């Protein structure tokens, strides 16, 4: 069974304090890994897609990386507006064209 | 602007009542999905549809029903058989491929009166 595990569950940072979020997966034949940002009371907003080990994507203060077993979302010099829940997801293997989501990391950046 | 519109934003259900959540997209996407999100948990798949007039059960379909009569619309009915319906419901769509990112609406929060 495909599994996606995110850690930590919650993370509190001071403004400017860099850190990383982890997403580990057990999927045979990975066909992509997606990162989303979700604000309270809103739907997830797509951030990145990673397809192969070694791939990196960047957007402002965020950088996503991928290995054969996990992905990291690095946050450099975060600002309070980066506070949100970050979700990762992988495509379900087999005929069902859907995503399996991790439970997310709640990030709070304090000024 | 293209996107996914969910309505209403908040919905209250009485005991024994069926309620329907609306999801409309103008992205011309073939595939649409319904997820349920509970506090502190990830998204769980309720139903999905890859094409008009066809839909499949997800992991937690019991107590829910859907229809897909038009490409743009994928309404979800929460029936009285769903004993724990209080949750945040999210609708998503994608052009069709299983390895493409999904685009989400802003959700409907359903509560029990």
mmCIF file with all atom_site columns, N, CA and C in Angstrom, chain B residues 33-76:
data_model
loop_
_atom_site.group_PDB
_atom_site.id
_atom_site.type_symbol
_atom_site.label_atom_id
_atom_site.label_alt_id
_atom_site.label_comp_id
_atom_site.label_asym_id
_atom_site.label_entity_id
_atom_site.label_seq_id
_atom_site.pdbx_PDB_ins_code
_atom_site.Cartn_x
_atom_site.Cartn_y
_atom_site.Cartn_z
_atom_site.occupancy
_atom_site.B_iso_or_equiv
_atom_site.pdbx_formal_charge
_atom_site.auth_seq_id
_atom_site.auth_comp_id
_atom_site.auth_asym_id
_atom_site.auth_atom_id
_atom_site.pdbx_PDB_model_num
ATOM 1   N N  . UNK B 1 33 ? -12.350 15.259 -8.690  1.00 0.00 ? 33 UNK B N  1
ATOM 2   C CA . UNK B 1 33 ? -12.185 14.464 -7.478  1.00 0.00 ? 33 UNK B CA 1
ATOM 3   C C  . UNK B 1 33 ? -12.898 15.137 -6.309  1.00 0.00 ? 33 UNK B C  1
ATOM 4   N N  . UNK B 1 34 ? -13.315 14.325 -5.337  1.00 0.00 ? 34 UNK B N  1
ATOM 5   C CA . UNK B 1 34 ? -13.773 14.818 -4.049  1.00 0.00 ? 34 UNK B CA 1
ATOM 6   C C  . UNK B 1 34 ? -12.927 14.200 -2.948  1.00 0.00 ? 34 UNK B C  1
ATOM 7   N N  . UNK B 1 35 ? -12.454 15.081 -2.044  1.00 0.00 ? 35 UNK B N  1
ATOM 8   C CA . UNK B 1 35 ? -11.678 14.647 -0.888  1.00 0.00 ? 35 UNK B CA 1
ATOM 9   C C  . UNK B 1 35 ? -12.363 15.137 0.389   1.00 0.00 ? 35 UNK B C  1
ATOM 10  N N  . UNK B 1 36 ? -12.110 14.431 1.454   1.00 0.00 ? 36 UNK B N  1
ATOM 11  C CA . UNK B 1 36 ? -12.531 14.847 2.780   1.00 0.00 ? 36 UNK B CA 1
ATOM 12  C C  . UNK B 1 36 ? -11.283 15.103 3.611   1.00 0.00 ? 36 UNK B C  1
ATOM 13  N N  . UNK B 1 37 ? -11.304 16.206 4.378   1.00 0.00 ? 37 UNK B N  1
ATOM 14  C CA . UNK B 1 37 ? -10.174 16.542 5.244   1.00 0.00 ? 37 UNK B CA 1
ATOM 15  C C  . UNK B 1 37 ? -10.680 16.737 6.665   1.00 0.00 ? 37 UNK B C  1
ATOM 16  N N  . UNK B 1 38 ? -10.138 15.962 7.589   1.00 0.00 ? 38 UNK B N  1
ATOM 17  C CA . UNK B 1 38 ? -10.440 16.094 9.009   1.00 0.00 ? 38 UNK B CA 1
ATOM 18  C C  . UNK B 1 38 ? -9.254  16.767 9.695   1.00 0.00 ? 38 UNK B C  1
ATOM 19  N N  . UNK B 1 39 ? -9.506  17.429 10.828  1.00 0.00 ? 39 UNK B N  1
ATOM 20  C CA . UNK B 1 39 ? -8.427  18.181 11.500  1.00 0.00 ? 39 UNK B CA 1
ATOM 21  C C  . UNK B 1 39 ? -7.183  17.334 11.729  1.00 0.00 ? 39 UNK B C  1
ATOM 22  N N  . UNK B 1 40 ? -6.034  17.844 11.343  1.00 0.00 ? 40 UNK B N  1
ATOM 23  C CA . UNK B 1 40 ? -4.775  17.157 11.575  1.00 0.00 ? 40 UNK B CA 1
ATOM 24  C C  . UNK B 1 40 ? -4.540  15.948 10.697  1.00 0.00 ? 40 UNK B C  1
ATOM 25  N N  . UNK B 1 41 ? -5.405  15.759 9.715   1.00 0.00 ? 41 UNK B N  1
ATOM 26  C CA . UNK B 1 41 ? -5.241  14.603 8.843   1.00 0.00 ? 41 UNK B CA 1
ATOM 27  C C  . UNK B 1 41 ? -5.055  15.048 7.395   1.00 0.00 ? 41 UNK B C  1
ATOM 28  N N  . UNK B 1 42 ? -4.546  14.128 6.605   1.00 0.00 ? 42 UNK B N  1
ATOM 29  C CA . UNK B 1 42 ? -4.417  14.396 5.188   1.00 0.00 ? 42 UNK B CA 1
ATOM 30  C C  . UNK B 1 42 ? -5.754  14.280 4.481   1.00 0.00 ? 42 UNK B C  1
ATOM 31  N N  . UNK B 1 43 ? -5.712  14.473 3.176   1.00 0.00 ? 43 UNK B N  1
ATOM 32  C CA . UNK B 1 43 ? -6.928  14.382 2.376   1.00 0.00 ? 43 UNK B CA 1
ATOM 33  C C  . UNK B 1 43 ? -7.215  12.917 2.055   1.00 0.00 ? 43 UNK B C  1
ATOM 34  N N  . UNK B 1 44 ? -8.495  12.549 2.178   1.00 0.00 ? 44 UNK B N  1
ATOM 35  C CA . UNK B 1 44 ? -8.891  11.182 1.849   1.00 0.00 ? 44 UNK B CA 1
ATOM 36  C C  . UNK B 1 44 ? -9.863  11.219 0.690   1.00 0.00 ? 44 UNK B C  1
ATOM 37  N N  . UNK B 1 45 ? -9.672  10.337 -0.274  1.00 0.00 ? 45 UNK B N  1
ATOM 38  C CA . UNK B 1 45 ? -10.437 10.339 -1.514  1.00 0.00 ? 45 UNK B CA 1
ATOM 39  C C  . UNK B 1 45 ? -11.807 9.711  -1.327  1.00 0.00 ? 45 UNK B C  1
ATOM 40  N N  . UNK B 1 46 ? -12.855 10.450 -1.717  1.00 0.00 ? 46 UNK B N  1
ATOM 41  C CA . UNK B 1 46 ? -14.225 9.954  -1.599  1.00 0.00 ? 46 UNK B CA 1
ATOM 42  C C  . UNK B 1 46 ? -14.675 9.338  -2.922  1.00 0.00 ? 46 UNK B C  1
ATOM 43  N N  . UNK B 1 47 ? -14.665 10.122 -3.970  1.00 0.00 ? 47 UNK B N  1
ATOM 44  C CA . UNK B 1 47 ? -15.044 9.688  -5.310  1.00 0.00 ? 47 UNK B CA 1
ATOM 45  C C  . UNK B 1 47 ? -14.187 10.423 -6.328  1.00 0.00 ? 47 UNK B C  1
ATOM 46  N N  . UNK B 1 48 ? -14.053 9.831  -7.515  1.00 0.00 ? 48 UNK B N  1
ATOM 47  C CA . UNK B 1 48 ? -13.392 10.525 -8.594  1.00 0.00 ? 48 UNK B CA 1
ATOM 48  C C  . UNK B 1 48 ? -14.057 10.151 -9.911  1.00 0.00 ? 48 UNK B C  1
ATOM 49  N N  . UNK B 1 49 ? -13.872 11.044 -10.887 1.00 0.00 ? 49 UNK B N  1
ATOM 50  C CA . UNK B 1 49 ? -14.468 10.846 -12.203 1.00 0.00 ? 49 UNK B CA 1
ATOM 51  C C  . UNK B 1 49 ? -13.432 11.238 -13.253 1.00 0.00 ? 49 UNK B C  1
ATOM 52  N N  . UNK B 1 50 ? -13.182 10.332 -14.172 1.00 0.00 ? 50 UNK B N  1
ATOM 53  C CA . UNK B 1 50 ? -12.187 10.610 -15.211 1.00 0.00 ? 50 UNK B CA 1
ATOM 54  C C  . UNK B 1 50 ? -12.835 11.143 -16.490 1.00 0.00 ? 50 UNK B C  1
ATOM 55  N N  . UNK B 1 51 ? -14.164 10.974 -16.585 1.00 0.00 ? 51 UNK B N  1
ATOM 56  C CA . UNK B 1 51 ? -14.848 11.380 -17.804 1.00 0.00 ? 51 UNK B CA 1
ATOM 57  C C  . UNK B 1 51 ? -16.335 11.533 -17.488 1.00 0.00 ? 51 UNK B C  1
ATOM 58  N N  . UNK B 1 52 ? -17.030 12.287 -18.310 1.00 0.00 ? 52 UNK B N  1
ATOM 59  C CA . UNK B 1 52 ? -18.469 12.493 -18.104 1.00 0.00 ? 52 UNK B CA 1
ATOM 60  C C  . UNK B 1 52 ? -19.200 11.153 -18.072 1.00 0.00 ? 52 UNK B C  1
ATOM 61  N N  . UNK B 1 53 ? -20.183 11.066 -17.183 1.00 0.00 ? 53 UNK B N  1
ATOM 62  C CA . UNK B 1 53 ? -21.042 9.885  -17.030 1.00 0.00 ? 53 UNK B CA 1
ATOM 63  C C  . UNK B 1 53 ? -20.299 8.662  -16.502 1.00 0.00 ? 53 UNK B C  1
ATOM 64  N N  . UNK B 1 54 ? -19.129 8.880  -15.912 1.00 0.00 ? 54 UNK B N  1
ATOM 65  C CA . UNK B 1 54 ? -18.390 7.776  -15.305 1.00 0.00 ? 54 UNK B CA 1
ATOM 66  C C  . UNK B 1 54 ? -17.735 8.264  -14.028 1.00 0.00 ? 54 UNK B C  1
ATOM 67  N N  . UNK B 1 55 ? -17.832 7.467  -12.952 1.00 0.00 ? 55 UNK B N  1
ATOM 68  C CA . UNK B 1 55 ? -17.169 7.831  -11.707 1.00 0.00 ? 55 UNK B CA 1
ATOM 69  C C  . UNK B 1 55 ? -16.855 6.556  -10.925 1.00 0.00 ? 55 UNK B C  1
ATOM 70  N N  . UNK B 1 56 ? -15.887 6.666  -10.042 1.00 0.00 ? 56 UNK B N  1
ATOM 71  C CA . UNK B 1 56 ? -15.397 5.518  -9.284  1.00 0.00 ? 56 UNK B CA 1
ATOM 72  C C  . UNK B 1 56 ? -15.329 5.850  -7.798  1.00 0.00 ? 56 UNK B C  1
ATOM 73  N N  . UNK B 1 57 ? -15.538 4.840  -6.959  1.00 0.00 ? 57 UNK B N  1
ATOM 74  C CA . UNK B 1 57 ? -15.410 5.015  -5.524  1.00 0.00 ? 57 UNK B CA 1
ATOM 75  C C  . UNK B 1 57 ? -13.946 5.179  -5.135  1.00 0.00 ? 57 UNK B C  1
ATOM 76  N N  . UNK B 1 58 ? -13.736 6.047  -4.143  1.00 0.00 ? 58 UNK B N  1
ATOM 77  C CA . UNK B 1 58 ? -12.426 6.186  -3.543  1.00 0.00 ? 58 UNK B CA 1
ATOM 78  C C  . UNK B 1 58 ? -12.327 5.340  -2.292  1.00 0.00 ? 58 UNK B C  1
ATOM 79  N N  . UNK B 1 59 ? -11.519 5.800  -1.344  1.00 0.00 ? 59 UNK B N  1
ATOM 80  C CA . UNK B 1 59 ? -11.260 5.019  -0.132  1.00 0.00 ? 59 UNK B CA 1
ATOM 81  C C  . UNK B 1 59 ? -12.388 5.091  0.897   1.00 0.00 ? 59 UNK B C  1
ATOM 82  N N  . UNK B 1 60 ? -13.191 6.163  0.858   1.00 0.00 ? 60 UNK B N  1
ATOM 83  C CA . UNK B 1 60 ? -14.204 6.359  1.903   1.00 0.00 ? 60 UNK B CA 1
ATOM 84  C C  . UNK B 1 60 ? -15.542 6.748  1.283   1.00 0.00 ? 60 UNK B C  1
ATOM 85  N N  . UNK B 1 61 ? -16.035 5.990  0.305   1.00 0.00 ? 61 UNK B N  1
ATOM 86  C CA . UNK B 1 61 ? -17.233 6.350  -0.442  1.00 0.00 ? 61 UNK B CA 1
ATOM 87  C C  . UNK B 1 61 ? -18.548 6.079  0.304   1.00 0.00 ? 61 UNK B C  1
ATOM 88  N N  . UNK B 1 62 ? -18.519 5.270  1.342   1.00 0.00 ? 62 UNK B N  1
ATOM 89  C CA . UNK B 1 62 ? -19.765 4.905  2.024   1.00 0.00 ? 62 UNK B CA 1
ATOM 90  C C  . UNK B 1 62 ? -20.456 6.137  2.610   1.00 0.00 ? 62 UNK B C  1
ATOM 91  N N  . UNK B 1 63 ? -21.761 6.278  2.281   1.00 0.00 ? 63 UNK B N  1
ATOM 92  C CA . UNK B 1 63 ? -22.517 7.417  2.790   1.00 0.00 ? 63 UNK B CA 1
ATOM 93  C C  . UNK B 1 63 ? -22.482 8.633  1.881   1.00 0.00 ? 63 UNK B C  1
ATOM 94  N N  . UNK B 1 64 ? -21.816 8.514  0.749   1.00 0.00 ? 64 UNK B N  1
ATOM 95  C CA . UNK B 1 64 ? -21.717 9.599  -0.221  1.00 0.00 ? 64 UNK B CA 1
ATOM 96  C C  . UNK B 1 64 ? -22.192 9.120  -1.590  1.00 0.00 ? 64 UNK B C  1
ATOM 97  N N  . UNK B 1 65 ? -22.652 10.067 -2.427  1.00 0.00 ? 65 UNK B N  1
ATOM 98  C CA . UNK B 1 65 ? -22.956 9.757  -3.814  1.00 0.00 ? 65 UNK B CA 1
ATOM 99  C C  . UNK B 1 65 ? -22.578 10.950 -4.680  1.00 0.00 ? 65 UNK B C  1
ATOM 100 N N  . UNK B 1 66 ? -22.324 10.678 -5.964  1.00 0.00 ? 66 UNK B N  1
ATOM 101 C CA . UNK B 1 66 ? -21.928 11.729 -6.898  1.00 0.00 ? 66 UNK B CA 1
ATOM 102 C C  . UNK B 1 66 ? -22.629 11.517 -8.233  1.00 0.00 ? 66 UNK B C  1
ATOM 103 N N  . UNK B 1 67 ? -22.544 12.527 -9.101  1.00 0.00 ? 67 UNK B N  1
ATOM 104 C CA . UNK B 1 67 ? -22.977 12.410 -10.483 1.00 0.00 ? 67 UNK B CA 1
ATOM 105 C C  . UNK B 1 67 ? -22.015 13.219 -11.338 1.00 0.00 ? 67 UNK B C  1
ATOM 106 N N  . UNK B 1 68 ? -21.933 12.881 -12.621 1.00 0.00 ? 68 UNK B N  1
ATOM 107 C CA . UNK B 1 68 ? -21.071 13.640 -13.544 1.00 0.00 ? 68 UNK B CA 1
ATOM 108 C C  . UNK B 1 68 ? -21.798 13.704 -14.884 1.00 0.00 ? 68 UNK B C  1
ATOM 109 N N  . UNK B 1 69 ? -22.794 14.574 -14.951 1.00 0.00 ? 69 UNK B N  1
ATOM 110 C CA . UNK B 1 69 ? -23.606 14.731 -16.154 1.00 0.00 ? 69 UNK B CA 1
ATOM 111 C C  . UNK B 1 69 ? -22.995 15.737 -17.120 1.00 0.00 ? 69 UNK B C  1
ATOM 112 N N  . UNK B 1 70 ? -22.175 16.622 -16.606 1.00 0.00 ? 70 UNK B N  1
ATOM 113 C CA . UNK B 1 70 ? -21.498 17.621 -17.422 1.00 0.00 ? 70 UNK B CA 1
ATOM 114 C C  . UNK B 1 70 ? -20.015 17.644 -17.078 1.00 0.00 ? 70 UNK B C  1
ATOM 115 N N  . UNK B 1 71 ? -19.195 17.999 -18.032 1.00 0.00 ? 71 UNK B N  1
ATOM 116 C CA . UNK B 1 71 ? -17.756 18.029 -17.805 1.00 0.00 ? 71 UNK B CA 1
ATOM 117 C C  . UNK B 1 71 ? -17.387 18.998 -16.701 1.00 0.00 ? 71 UNK B C  1
ATOM 118 N N  . UNK B 1 72 ? -18.128 20.122 -16.614 1.00 0.00 ? 72 UNK B N  1
ATOM 119 C CA . UNK B 1 72 ? -17.773 21.187 -15.683 1.00 0.00 ? 72 UNK B CA 1
ATOM 120 C C  . UNK B 1 72 ? -18.236 20.942 -14.258 1.00 0.00 ? 72 UNK B C  1
ATOM 121 N N  . UNK B 1 73 ? -19.108 19.965 -14.040 1.00 0.00 ? 73 UNK B N  1
ATOM 122 C CA . UNK B 1 73 ? -19.784 19.868 -12.758 1.00 0.00 ? 73 UNK B CA 1
ATOM 123 C C  . UNK B 1 73 ? -19.659 18.481 -12.147 1.00 0.00 ? 73 UNK B C  1
ATOM 124 N N  . UNK B 1 74 ? -19.411 18.435 -10.833 1.00 0.00 ? 74 UNK B N  1
ATOM 125 C CA . UNK B 1 74 ? -19.250 17.149 -10.137 1.00 0.00 ? 74 UNK B CA 1
ATOM 126 C C  . UNK B 1 74 ? -19.802 17.301 -8.720  1.00 0.00 ? 74 UNK B C  1
ATOM 127 N N  . UNK B 1 75 ? -21.127 17.323 -8.559  1.00 0.00 ? 75 UNK B N  1
ATOM 128 C CA . UNK B 1 75 ? -21.707 17.521 -7.222  1.00 0.00 ? 75 UNK B CA 1
ATOM 129 C C  . UNK B 1 75 ? -21.583 16.287 -6.335  1.00 0.00 ? 75 UNK B C  1
ATOM 130 N N  . UNK B 1 76 ? -21.433 16.529 -5.051  1.00 0.00 ? 76 UNK B N  1
ATOM 131 C CA . UNK B 1 76 ? -21.312 15.468 -4.043  1.00 0.00 ? 76 UNK B CA 1
ATOM 132 C C  . UNK B 1 76 ? -22.508 15.550 -3.101  1.00 0.00 ? 76 UNK B C  1
#
